[in-house]
Coordinates of C-alpha atoms in Angstrom, one line a residue:
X1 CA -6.2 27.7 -39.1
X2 CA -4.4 29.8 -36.4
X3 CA -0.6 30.4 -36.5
X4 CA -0.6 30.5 -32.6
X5 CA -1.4 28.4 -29.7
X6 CA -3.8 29.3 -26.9
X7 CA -1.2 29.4 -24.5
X8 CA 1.0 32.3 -26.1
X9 CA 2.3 35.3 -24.0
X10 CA 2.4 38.3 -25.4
X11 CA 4.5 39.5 -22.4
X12 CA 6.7 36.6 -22.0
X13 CA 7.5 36.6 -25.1
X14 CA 8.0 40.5 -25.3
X15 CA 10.2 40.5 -23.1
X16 CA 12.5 37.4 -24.4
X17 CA 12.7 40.1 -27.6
X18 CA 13.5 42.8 -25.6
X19 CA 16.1 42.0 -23.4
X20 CA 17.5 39.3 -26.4
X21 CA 18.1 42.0 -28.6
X22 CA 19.2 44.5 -26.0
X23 CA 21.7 42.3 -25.6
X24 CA 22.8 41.5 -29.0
X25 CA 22.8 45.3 -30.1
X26 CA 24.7 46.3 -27.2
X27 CA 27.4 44.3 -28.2
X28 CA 27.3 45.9 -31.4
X29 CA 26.8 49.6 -29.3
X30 CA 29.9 49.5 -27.3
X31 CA 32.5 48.3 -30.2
X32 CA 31.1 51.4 -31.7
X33 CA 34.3 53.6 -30.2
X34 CA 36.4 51.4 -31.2
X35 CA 35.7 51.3 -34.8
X36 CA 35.2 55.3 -34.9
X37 CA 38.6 55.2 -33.7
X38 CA 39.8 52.7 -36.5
X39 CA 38.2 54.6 -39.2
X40 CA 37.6 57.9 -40.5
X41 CA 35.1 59.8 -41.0
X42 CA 35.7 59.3 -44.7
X43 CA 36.1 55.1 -44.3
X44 CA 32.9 55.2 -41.9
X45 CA 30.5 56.7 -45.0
X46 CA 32.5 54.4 -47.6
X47 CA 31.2 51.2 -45.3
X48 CA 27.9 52.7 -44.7
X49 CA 27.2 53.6 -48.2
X50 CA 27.8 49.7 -48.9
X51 CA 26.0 48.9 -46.0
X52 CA 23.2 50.6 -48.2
X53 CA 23.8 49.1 -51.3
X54 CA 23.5 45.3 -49.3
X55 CA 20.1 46.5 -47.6
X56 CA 18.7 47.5 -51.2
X57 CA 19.8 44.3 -53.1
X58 CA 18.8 41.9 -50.1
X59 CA 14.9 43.3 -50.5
X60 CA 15.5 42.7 -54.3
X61 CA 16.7 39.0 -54.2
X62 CA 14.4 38.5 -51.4
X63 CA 11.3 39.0 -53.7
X64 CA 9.5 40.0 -50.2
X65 CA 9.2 36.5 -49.9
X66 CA 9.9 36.8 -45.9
X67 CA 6.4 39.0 -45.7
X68 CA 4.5 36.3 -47.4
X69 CA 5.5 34.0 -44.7
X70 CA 2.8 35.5 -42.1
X71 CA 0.3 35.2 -45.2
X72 CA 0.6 31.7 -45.5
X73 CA 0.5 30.9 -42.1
X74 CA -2.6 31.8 -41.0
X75 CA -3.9 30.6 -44.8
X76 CA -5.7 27.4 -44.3
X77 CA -5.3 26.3 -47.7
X78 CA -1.4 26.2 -47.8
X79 CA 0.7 23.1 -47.1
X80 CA 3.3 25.7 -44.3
X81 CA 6.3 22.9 -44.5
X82 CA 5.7 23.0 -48.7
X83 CA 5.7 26.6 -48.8
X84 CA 8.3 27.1 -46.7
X85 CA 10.8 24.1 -48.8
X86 CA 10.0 26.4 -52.0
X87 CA 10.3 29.9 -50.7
X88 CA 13.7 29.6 -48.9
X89 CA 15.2 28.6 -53.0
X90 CA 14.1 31.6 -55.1
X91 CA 16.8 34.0 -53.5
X92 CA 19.5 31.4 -54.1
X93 CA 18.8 30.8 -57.5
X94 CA 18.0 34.8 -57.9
X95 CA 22.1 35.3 -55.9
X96 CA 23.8 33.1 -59.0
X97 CA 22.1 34.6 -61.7
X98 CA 23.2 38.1 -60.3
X99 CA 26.7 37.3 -60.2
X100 CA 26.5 35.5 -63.7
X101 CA 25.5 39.1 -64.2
X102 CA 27.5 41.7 -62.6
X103 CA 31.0 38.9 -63.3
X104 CA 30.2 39.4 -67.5
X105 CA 30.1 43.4 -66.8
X106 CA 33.0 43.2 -65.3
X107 CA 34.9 40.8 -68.0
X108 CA 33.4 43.4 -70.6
X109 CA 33.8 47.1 -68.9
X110 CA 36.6 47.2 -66.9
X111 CA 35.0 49.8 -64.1
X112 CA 33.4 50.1 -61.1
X113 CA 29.8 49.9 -60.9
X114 CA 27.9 52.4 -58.7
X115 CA 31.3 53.1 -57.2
X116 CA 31.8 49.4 -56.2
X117 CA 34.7 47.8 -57.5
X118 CA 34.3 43.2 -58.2
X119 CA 35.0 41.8 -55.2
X120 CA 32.6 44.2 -53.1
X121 CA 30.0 43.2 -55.2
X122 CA 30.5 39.9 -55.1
X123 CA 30.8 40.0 -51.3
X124 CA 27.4 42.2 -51.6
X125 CA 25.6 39.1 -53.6
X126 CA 26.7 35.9 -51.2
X127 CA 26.2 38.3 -47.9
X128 CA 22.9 38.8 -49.9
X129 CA 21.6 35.5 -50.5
X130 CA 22.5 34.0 -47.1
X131 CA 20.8 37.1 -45.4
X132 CA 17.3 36.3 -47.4
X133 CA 17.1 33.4 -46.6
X134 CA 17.9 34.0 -43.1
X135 CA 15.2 36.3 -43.2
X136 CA 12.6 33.8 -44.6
X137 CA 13.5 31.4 -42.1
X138 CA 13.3 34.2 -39.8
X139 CA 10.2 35.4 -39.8
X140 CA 8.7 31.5 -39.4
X141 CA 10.5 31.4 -35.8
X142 CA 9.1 34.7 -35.0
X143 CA 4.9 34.2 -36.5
X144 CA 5.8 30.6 -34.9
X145 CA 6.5 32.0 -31.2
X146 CA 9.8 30.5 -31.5
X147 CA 11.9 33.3 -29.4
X148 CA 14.3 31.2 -28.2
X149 CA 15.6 30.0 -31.7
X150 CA 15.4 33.4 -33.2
X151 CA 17.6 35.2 -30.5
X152 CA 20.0 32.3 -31.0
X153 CA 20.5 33.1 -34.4
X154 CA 20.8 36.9 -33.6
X155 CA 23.1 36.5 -31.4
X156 CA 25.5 34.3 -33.6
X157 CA 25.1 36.5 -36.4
X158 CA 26.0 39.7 -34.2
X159 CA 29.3 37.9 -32.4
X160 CA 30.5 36.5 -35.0
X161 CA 30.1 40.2 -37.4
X162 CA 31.9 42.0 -34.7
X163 CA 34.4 39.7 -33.7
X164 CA 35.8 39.0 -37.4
X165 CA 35.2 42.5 -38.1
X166 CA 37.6 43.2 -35.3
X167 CA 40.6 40.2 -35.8
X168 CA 40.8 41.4 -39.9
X169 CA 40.7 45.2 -38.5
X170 CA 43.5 44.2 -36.3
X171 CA 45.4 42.3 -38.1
X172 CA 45.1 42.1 -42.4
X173 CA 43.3 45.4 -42.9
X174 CA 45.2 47.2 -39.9
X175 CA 47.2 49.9 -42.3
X176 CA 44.5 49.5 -45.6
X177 CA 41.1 49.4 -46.3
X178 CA 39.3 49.1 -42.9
X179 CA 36.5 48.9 -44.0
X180 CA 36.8 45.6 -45.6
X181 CA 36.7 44.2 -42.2
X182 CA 33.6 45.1 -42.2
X183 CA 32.5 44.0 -45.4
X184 CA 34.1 40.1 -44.3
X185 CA 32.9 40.4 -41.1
X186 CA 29.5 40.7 -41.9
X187 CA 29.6 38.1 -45.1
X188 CA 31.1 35.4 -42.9
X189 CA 28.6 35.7 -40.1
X190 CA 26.1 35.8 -42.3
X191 CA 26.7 32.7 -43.8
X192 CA 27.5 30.4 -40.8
X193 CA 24.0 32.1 -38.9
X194 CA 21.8 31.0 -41.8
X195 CA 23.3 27.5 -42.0
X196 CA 22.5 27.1 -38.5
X197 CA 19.1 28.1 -39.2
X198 CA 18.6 25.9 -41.7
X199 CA 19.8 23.1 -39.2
X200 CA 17.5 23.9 -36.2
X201 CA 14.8 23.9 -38.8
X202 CA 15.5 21.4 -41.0
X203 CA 14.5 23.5 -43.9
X204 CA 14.9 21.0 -47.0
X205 CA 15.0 23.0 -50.1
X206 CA 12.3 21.8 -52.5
X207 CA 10.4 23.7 -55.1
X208 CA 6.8 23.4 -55.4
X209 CA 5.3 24.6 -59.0
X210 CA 2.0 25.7 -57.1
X211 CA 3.6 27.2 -54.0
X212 CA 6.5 29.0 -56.1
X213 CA 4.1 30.7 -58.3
X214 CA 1.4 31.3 -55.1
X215 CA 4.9 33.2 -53.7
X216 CA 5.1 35.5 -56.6
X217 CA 1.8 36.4 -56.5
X218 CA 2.0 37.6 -52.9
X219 CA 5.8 38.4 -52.5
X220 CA 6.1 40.5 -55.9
X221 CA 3.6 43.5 -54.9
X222 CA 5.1 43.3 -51.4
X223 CA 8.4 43.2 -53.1
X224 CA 8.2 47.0 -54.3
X225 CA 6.8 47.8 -51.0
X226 CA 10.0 46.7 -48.8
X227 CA 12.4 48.0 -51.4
X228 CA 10.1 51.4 -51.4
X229 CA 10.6 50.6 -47.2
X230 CA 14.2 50.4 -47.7
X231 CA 14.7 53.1 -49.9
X232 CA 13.1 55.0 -48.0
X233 CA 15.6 54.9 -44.9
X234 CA 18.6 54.3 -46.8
X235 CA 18.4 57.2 -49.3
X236 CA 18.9 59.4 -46.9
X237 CA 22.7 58.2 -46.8
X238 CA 23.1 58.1 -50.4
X239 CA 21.8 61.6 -51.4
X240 CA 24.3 62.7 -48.4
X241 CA 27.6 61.6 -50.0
X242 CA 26.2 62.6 -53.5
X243 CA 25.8 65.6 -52.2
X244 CA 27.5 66.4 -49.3
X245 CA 30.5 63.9 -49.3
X246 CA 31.4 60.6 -47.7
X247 CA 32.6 62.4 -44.5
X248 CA 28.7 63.6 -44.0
X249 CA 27.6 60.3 -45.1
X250 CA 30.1 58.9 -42.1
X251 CA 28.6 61.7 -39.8
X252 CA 25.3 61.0 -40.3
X253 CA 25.4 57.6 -40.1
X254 CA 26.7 57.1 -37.0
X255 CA 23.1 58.9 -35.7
X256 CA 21.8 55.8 -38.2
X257 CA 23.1 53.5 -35.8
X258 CA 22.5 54.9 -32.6
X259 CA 18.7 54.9 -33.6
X260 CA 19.1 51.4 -33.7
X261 CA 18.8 51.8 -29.4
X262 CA 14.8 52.8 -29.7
X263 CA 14.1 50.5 -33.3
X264 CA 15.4 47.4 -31.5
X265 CA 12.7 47.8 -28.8
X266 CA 10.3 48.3 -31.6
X267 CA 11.4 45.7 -33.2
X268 CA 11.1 43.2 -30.1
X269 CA 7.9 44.7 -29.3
X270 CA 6.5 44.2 -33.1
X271 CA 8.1 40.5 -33.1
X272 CA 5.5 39.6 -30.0
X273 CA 2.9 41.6 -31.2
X274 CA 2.4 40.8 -34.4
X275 CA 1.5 37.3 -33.8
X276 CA -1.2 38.7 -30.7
X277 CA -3.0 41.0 -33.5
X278 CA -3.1 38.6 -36.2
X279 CA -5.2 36.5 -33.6
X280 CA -7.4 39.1 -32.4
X281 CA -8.3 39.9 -36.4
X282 CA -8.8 36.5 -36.5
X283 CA -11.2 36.0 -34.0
X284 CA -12.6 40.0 -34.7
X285 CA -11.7 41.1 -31.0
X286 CA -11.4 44.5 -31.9
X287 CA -12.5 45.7 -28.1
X288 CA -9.3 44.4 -27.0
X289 CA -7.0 44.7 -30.0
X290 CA -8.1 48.6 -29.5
X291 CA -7.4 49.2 -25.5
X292 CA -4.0 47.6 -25.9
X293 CA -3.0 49.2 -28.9
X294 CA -3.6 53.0 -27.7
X295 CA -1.5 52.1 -24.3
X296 CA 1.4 50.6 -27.1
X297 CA 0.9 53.9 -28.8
X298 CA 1.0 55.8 -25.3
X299 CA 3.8 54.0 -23.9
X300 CA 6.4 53.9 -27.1
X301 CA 5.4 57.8 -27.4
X302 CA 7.0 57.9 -23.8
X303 CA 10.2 55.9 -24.6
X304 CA 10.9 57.7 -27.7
X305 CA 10.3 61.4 -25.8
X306 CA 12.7 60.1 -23.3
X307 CA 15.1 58.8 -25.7
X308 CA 15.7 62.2 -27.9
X309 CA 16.4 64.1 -24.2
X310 CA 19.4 61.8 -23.4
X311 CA 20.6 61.3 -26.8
X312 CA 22.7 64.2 -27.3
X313 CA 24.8 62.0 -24.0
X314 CA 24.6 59.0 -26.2
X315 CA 26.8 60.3 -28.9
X316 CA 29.2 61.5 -26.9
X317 CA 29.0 58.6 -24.9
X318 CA 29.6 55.9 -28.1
X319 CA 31.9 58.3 -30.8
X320 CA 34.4 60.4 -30.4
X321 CA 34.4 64.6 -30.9
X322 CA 34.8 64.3 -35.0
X323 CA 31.1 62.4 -34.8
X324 CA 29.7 64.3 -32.4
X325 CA 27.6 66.4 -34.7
X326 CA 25.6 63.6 -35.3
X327 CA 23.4 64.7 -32.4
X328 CA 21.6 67.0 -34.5
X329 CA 20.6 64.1 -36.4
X330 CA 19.4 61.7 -33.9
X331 CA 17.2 63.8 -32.2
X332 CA 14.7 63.9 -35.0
X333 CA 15.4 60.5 -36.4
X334 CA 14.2 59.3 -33.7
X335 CA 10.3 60.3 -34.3
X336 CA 11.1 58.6 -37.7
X337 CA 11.0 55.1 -35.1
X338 CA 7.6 56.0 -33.9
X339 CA 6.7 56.6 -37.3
X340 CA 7.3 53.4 -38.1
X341 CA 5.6 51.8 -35.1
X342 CA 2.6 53.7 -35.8
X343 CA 2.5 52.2 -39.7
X344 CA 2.8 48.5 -38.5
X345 CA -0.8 49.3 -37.1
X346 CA -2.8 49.5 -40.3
X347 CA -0.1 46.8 -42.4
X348 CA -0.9 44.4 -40.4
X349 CA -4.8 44.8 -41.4
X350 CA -3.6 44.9 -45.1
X351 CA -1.2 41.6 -44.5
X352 CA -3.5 39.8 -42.6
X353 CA -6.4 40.8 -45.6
X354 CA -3.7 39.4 -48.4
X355 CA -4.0 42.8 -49.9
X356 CA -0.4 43.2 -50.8
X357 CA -1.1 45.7 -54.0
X358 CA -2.7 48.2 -51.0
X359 CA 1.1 47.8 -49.0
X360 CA 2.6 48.3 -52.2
X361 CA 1.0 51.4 -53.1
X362 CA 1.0 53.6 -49.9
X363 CA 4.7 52.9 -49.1
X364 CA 5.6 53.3 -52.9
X365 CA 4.4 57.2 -52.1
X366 CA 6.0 58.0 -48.8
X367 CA 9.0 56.9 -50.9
X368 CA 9.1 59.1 -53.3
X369 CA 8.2 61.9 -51.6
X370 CA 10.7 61.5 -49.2
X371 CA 13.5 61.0 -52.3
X372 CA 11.7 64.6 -52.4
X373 CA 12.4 65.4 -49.3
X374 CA 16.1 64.0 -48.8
X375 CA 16.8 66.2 -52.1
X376 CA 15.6 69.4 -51.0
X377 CA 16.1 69.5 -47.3
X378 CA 19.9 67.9 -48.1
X379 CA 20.3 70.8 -50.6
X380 CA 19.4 73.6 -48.1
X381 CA 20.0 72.3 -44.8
X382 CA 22.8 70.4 -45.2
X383 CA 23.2 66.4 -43.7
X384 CA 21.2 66.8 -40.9
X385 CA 18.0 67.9 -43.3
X386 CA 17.5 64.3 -44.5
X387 CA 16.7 63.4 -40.6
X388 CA 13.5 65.5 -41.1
X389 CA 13.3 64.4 -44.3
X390 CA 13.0 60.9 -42.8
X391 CA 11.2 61.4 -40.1
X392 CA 8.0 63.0 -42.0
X393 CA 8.5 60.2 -44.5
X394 CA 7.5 57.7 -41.8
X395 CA 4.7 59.6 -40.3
X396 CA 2.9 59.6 -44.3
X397 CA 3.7 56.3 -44.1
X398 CA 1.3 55.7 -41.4
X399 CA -0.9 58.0 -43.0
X400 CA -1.0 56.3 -46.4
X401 CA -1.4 52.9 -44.8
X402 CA -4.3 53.8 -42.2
X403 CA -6.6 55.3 -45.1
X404 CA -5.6 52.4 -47.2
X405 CA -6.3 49.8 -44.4
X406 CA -9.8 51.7 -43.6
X407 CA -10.6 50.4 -47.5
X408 CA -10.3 47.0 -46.4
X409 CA -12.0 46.6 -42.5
X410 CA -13.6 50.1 -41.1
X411 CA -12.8 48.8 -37.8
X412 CA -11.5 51.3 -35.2
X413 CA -7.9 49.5 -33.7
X414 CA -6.8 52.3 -31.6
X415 CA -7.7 56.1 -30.9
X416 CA -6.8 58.7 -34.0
X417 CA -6.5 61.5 -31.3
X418 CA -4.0 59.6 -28.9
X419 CA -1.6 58.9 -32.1
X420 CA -2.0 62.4 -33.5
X421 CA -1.2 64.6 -29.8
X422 CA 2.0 61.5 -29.4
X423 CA 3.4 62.7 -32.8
X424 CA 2.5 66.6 -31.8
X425 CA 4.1 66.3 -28.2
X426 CA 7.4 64.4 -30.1
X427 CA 7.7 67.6 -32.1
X428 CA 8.1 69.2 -29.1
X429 CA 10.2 67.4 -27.4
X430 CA 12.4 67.3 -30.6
X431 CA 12.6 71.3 -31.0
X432 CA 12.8 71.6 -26.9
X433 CA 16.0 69.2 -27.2
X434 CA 17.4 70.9 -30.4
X435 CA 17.1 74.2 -28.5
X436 CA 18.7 72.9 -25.1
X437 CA 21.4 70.6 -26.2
X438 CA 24.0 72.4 -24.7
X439 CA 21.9 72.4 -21.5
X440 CA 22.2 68.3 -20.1
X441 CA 20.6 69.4 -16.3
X442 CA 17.9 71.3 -17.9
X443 CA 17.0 68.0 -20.1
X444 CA 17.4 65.6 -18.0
X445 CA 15.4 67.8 -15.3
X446 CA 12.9 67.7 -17.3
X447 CA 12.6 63.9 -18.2
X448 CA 13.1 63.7 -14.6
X449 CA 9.9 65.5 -13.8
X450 CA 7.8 63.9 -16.6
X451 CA 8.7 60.2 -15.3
X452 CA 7.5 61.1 -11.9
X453 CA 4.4 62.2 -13.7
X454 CA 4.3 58.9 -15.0
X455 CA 5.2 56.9 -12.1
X456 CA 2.2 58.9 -10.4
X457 CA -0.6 58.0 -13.2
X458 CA 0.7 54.6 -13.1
X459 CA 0.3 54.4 -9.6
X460 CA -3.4 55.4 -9.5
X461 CA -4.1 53.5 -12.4
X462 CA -2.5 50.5 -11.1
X463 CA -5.6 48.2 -11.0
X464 CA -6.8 48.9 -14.8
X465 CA -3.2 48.5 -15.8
X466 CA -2.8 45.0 -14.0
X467 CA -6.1 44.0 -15.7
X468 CA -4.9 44.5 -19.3
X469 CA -1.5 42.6 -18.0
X470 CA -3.3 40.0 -16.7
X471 CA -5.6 40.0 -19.9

């Protein structure tokens, strides 16, 4: 059974994604002064390294549950509403028996654990629990077309983070401990998003014995490959303020967030897409599911190129002078994000072939070598060595997945040589803008002359290009 009409629109519902989360992120892009004013560099990497923490222990008490969703949609034999009524109550009952947990250590060792005192961890668990679920619930509206609810929800959950992040910064936290603004801020917003999920759904929490343990058995391999995902981009961050100090860790992750400007395009992108490929598998288009592919691959090779020549001007734009370093950073994070879009390629063939174990496996190894990676390069280069660290962590990623997917369906869906000269020609452009980042009318000359090269293709390609639109 398919998971989409025969009326969906890739485009239209592209572009909802797109200009959705441009807004919702820019909300959260242009409070950015105003909370590197607020906070130091030192409070910055305290709230980051937390932010880390949360990102690690939501993949945990999510059980990867949110990844079987796709799975069981497009599996014939699974009751969707059932599944969905079972899935949504294994990270609540997961969240209790945690703080049941962590609230005895405490009673019995007076101490902070992993440099968290009680109430962040507790914070850490509810924020948690209401964000997995969110997540499941999540990725439903999105395989389901459902753009409109989805972007609903994000934008709740970003206006209400940054607005009671900013009254407690303002007000209770104004003299002490910013950064628990943050850490409210993001709790309370996460919990009065997911409850209005759970409304517009009408999600009814009811375990099924064969769906729960059908969940397991999908979720748990896919489990160690999202926390093996997350690891891998939030290491980085933790082996910085082991090593280099929270005021590195702060540095650095301002660069984290800016990145954020080139992932949420990927992200919209991969939210419409997703749905499109998982049809064409379906019906074995692979004629199509290939042109389209290698002008994605073409065209988000162009947006990220564009994005590392103008970045240095984005940090100075967003932070003040103490962050400003960060620029060294965001330059090559950002081929990390076409990393990334390059490895949803081959998943997708492994999640729509059930063949969790293979996802498991080839992120697994990207993570640890780049733990590797972060280690060495932090150790020698300093902060801004875990950018490359992360970076050629994403491109194996790709790698491991494309040999592993090639295992499952030998089926060519898009052009080895067009990804392999975008990630060369991203190099390039990486070292070109390390070299010239002093140098803002030689970069921006030079983006200038390759859009017009652009433009001009475009132009005499126009007719081809309006057929795969129209397509």
């Amino acid at each position: 059974m398919s998971g989409l009409g025969k009326k969906y629109n890739i485009l239209k519902a592209a572009s909802w994604y797109t200009v959705g989360n441009i807004l919702v992120k820019g909300v959260s892009f242009f409070v950015l002064p105003i909370f590197t004013d607020l906070m130091s560099t030192t409070e910055y990497g305290i709230y980051s390294v937390y932010l880390s923490y949360v990102t690690i222990f939501e993949v945990i008490i999510l059980l990867g549950l949110s990844s079987t969703v796709r799975i069981a949609k497009f599996d014939k034999d699974v009751d969707f509403k059932k599944y969905m009524s079972t899935i949504i109550c294994i990270p609540v009952l997961l969240t209790l028996l945690g703080m049941l947990i962590i609230n005895g250590r405490f009673l019995i060792v007076n101490s902070d654990l992993l440099s968290m005192n009680l109430t962040l961890w507790n914070y850490l668990l509810v924020t948690c629990a209401f964000a997995a679920v969110a997540g499941i619930i999540g990725a439903q509206l999105v395989i389901e077309s459902r753009y409109k609810s989805y972007m609903a929800y994000s934008c709740i959950n970003t206006l209400l983070n940054v607005g009671i992040s900013l009254f407690l910064c303002y007000t209770i936290y104004r003299d002490h401990d910013i950064h628990m603004s943050r850490v409210i801020g993001q709790c309370a917003s996460g919990v009065i998003s997911c409850l209005f999920l759970l409304f517009i759904t009408r999600s009814k929490p009811v375990i099924t014995g064969v769906y729960f343990r059908q969940s397991l058995r999908w979720g748990i391999p896919l489990l160690f490959h999202t926390l093996a995902t997350i690891i891998l981009t939030q290491s980085d961050r933790i082996v910085i303020k082991y090593m280099d100090g929270y005021s590195a860790a702060g540095i650095y992750s301002i660069a984290v967030t800016l990145i954020m400007i080139p992932l949420t395009l990927h992200t919209s992108i991969e939210n419409a897409w997703a749905p499109w490929f998982y049809k064409k598998l379906e019906e074995k288009n692979y004629k199509e599911a290939y042109k389209i592919n290698n002008l994605y691959i073409i065209a988000f090779a162009f947006i990220t190129g564009c994005f590392m020549i103008v970045s240095p001007e984005i940090i100075r734009l967003f932070t003040n002078k103490d962050f400003w370093d960060s620029m060294y950073c965001l330059v090559p994070l950002s081929i990390s994000v076409f990393g990334e879009m390059l490895y949803c390629l081959p998943a997708n063939i492994e999640y729509f072939n059930k063949k969790t174990t293979f996802i498991m496996w080839g992120t697994i190894s990207a993570t640890i070598i780049n733990i590797i990676l972060d280690i060495g390069f932090v150790f020698i280069f300093g902060y801004v060595g875990a950018a490359y660290a992360t970076s050629l962590s994403k491109l194996l990623l790709f790698a491991f997945h494309y040999f592993l997917s090639k295992r499952i369906d030998r089926n060519s869906v898009f052009n080895n040589t067009v990804a392999i000269c975008s990630i060369i020609v991203l190099w390039l452009v990486n070292f070109g803008t390390i070299t010239m980042i002093e140098h803002m009318l030689i970069r921006w000359g030079v983006l200038f002359f390759f859009c017009i090269i652009v433009a001009v293709y475009c132009l005499i390609k126009k007719n081809s290009i309006m057929e795969h639109f129209k397509s």
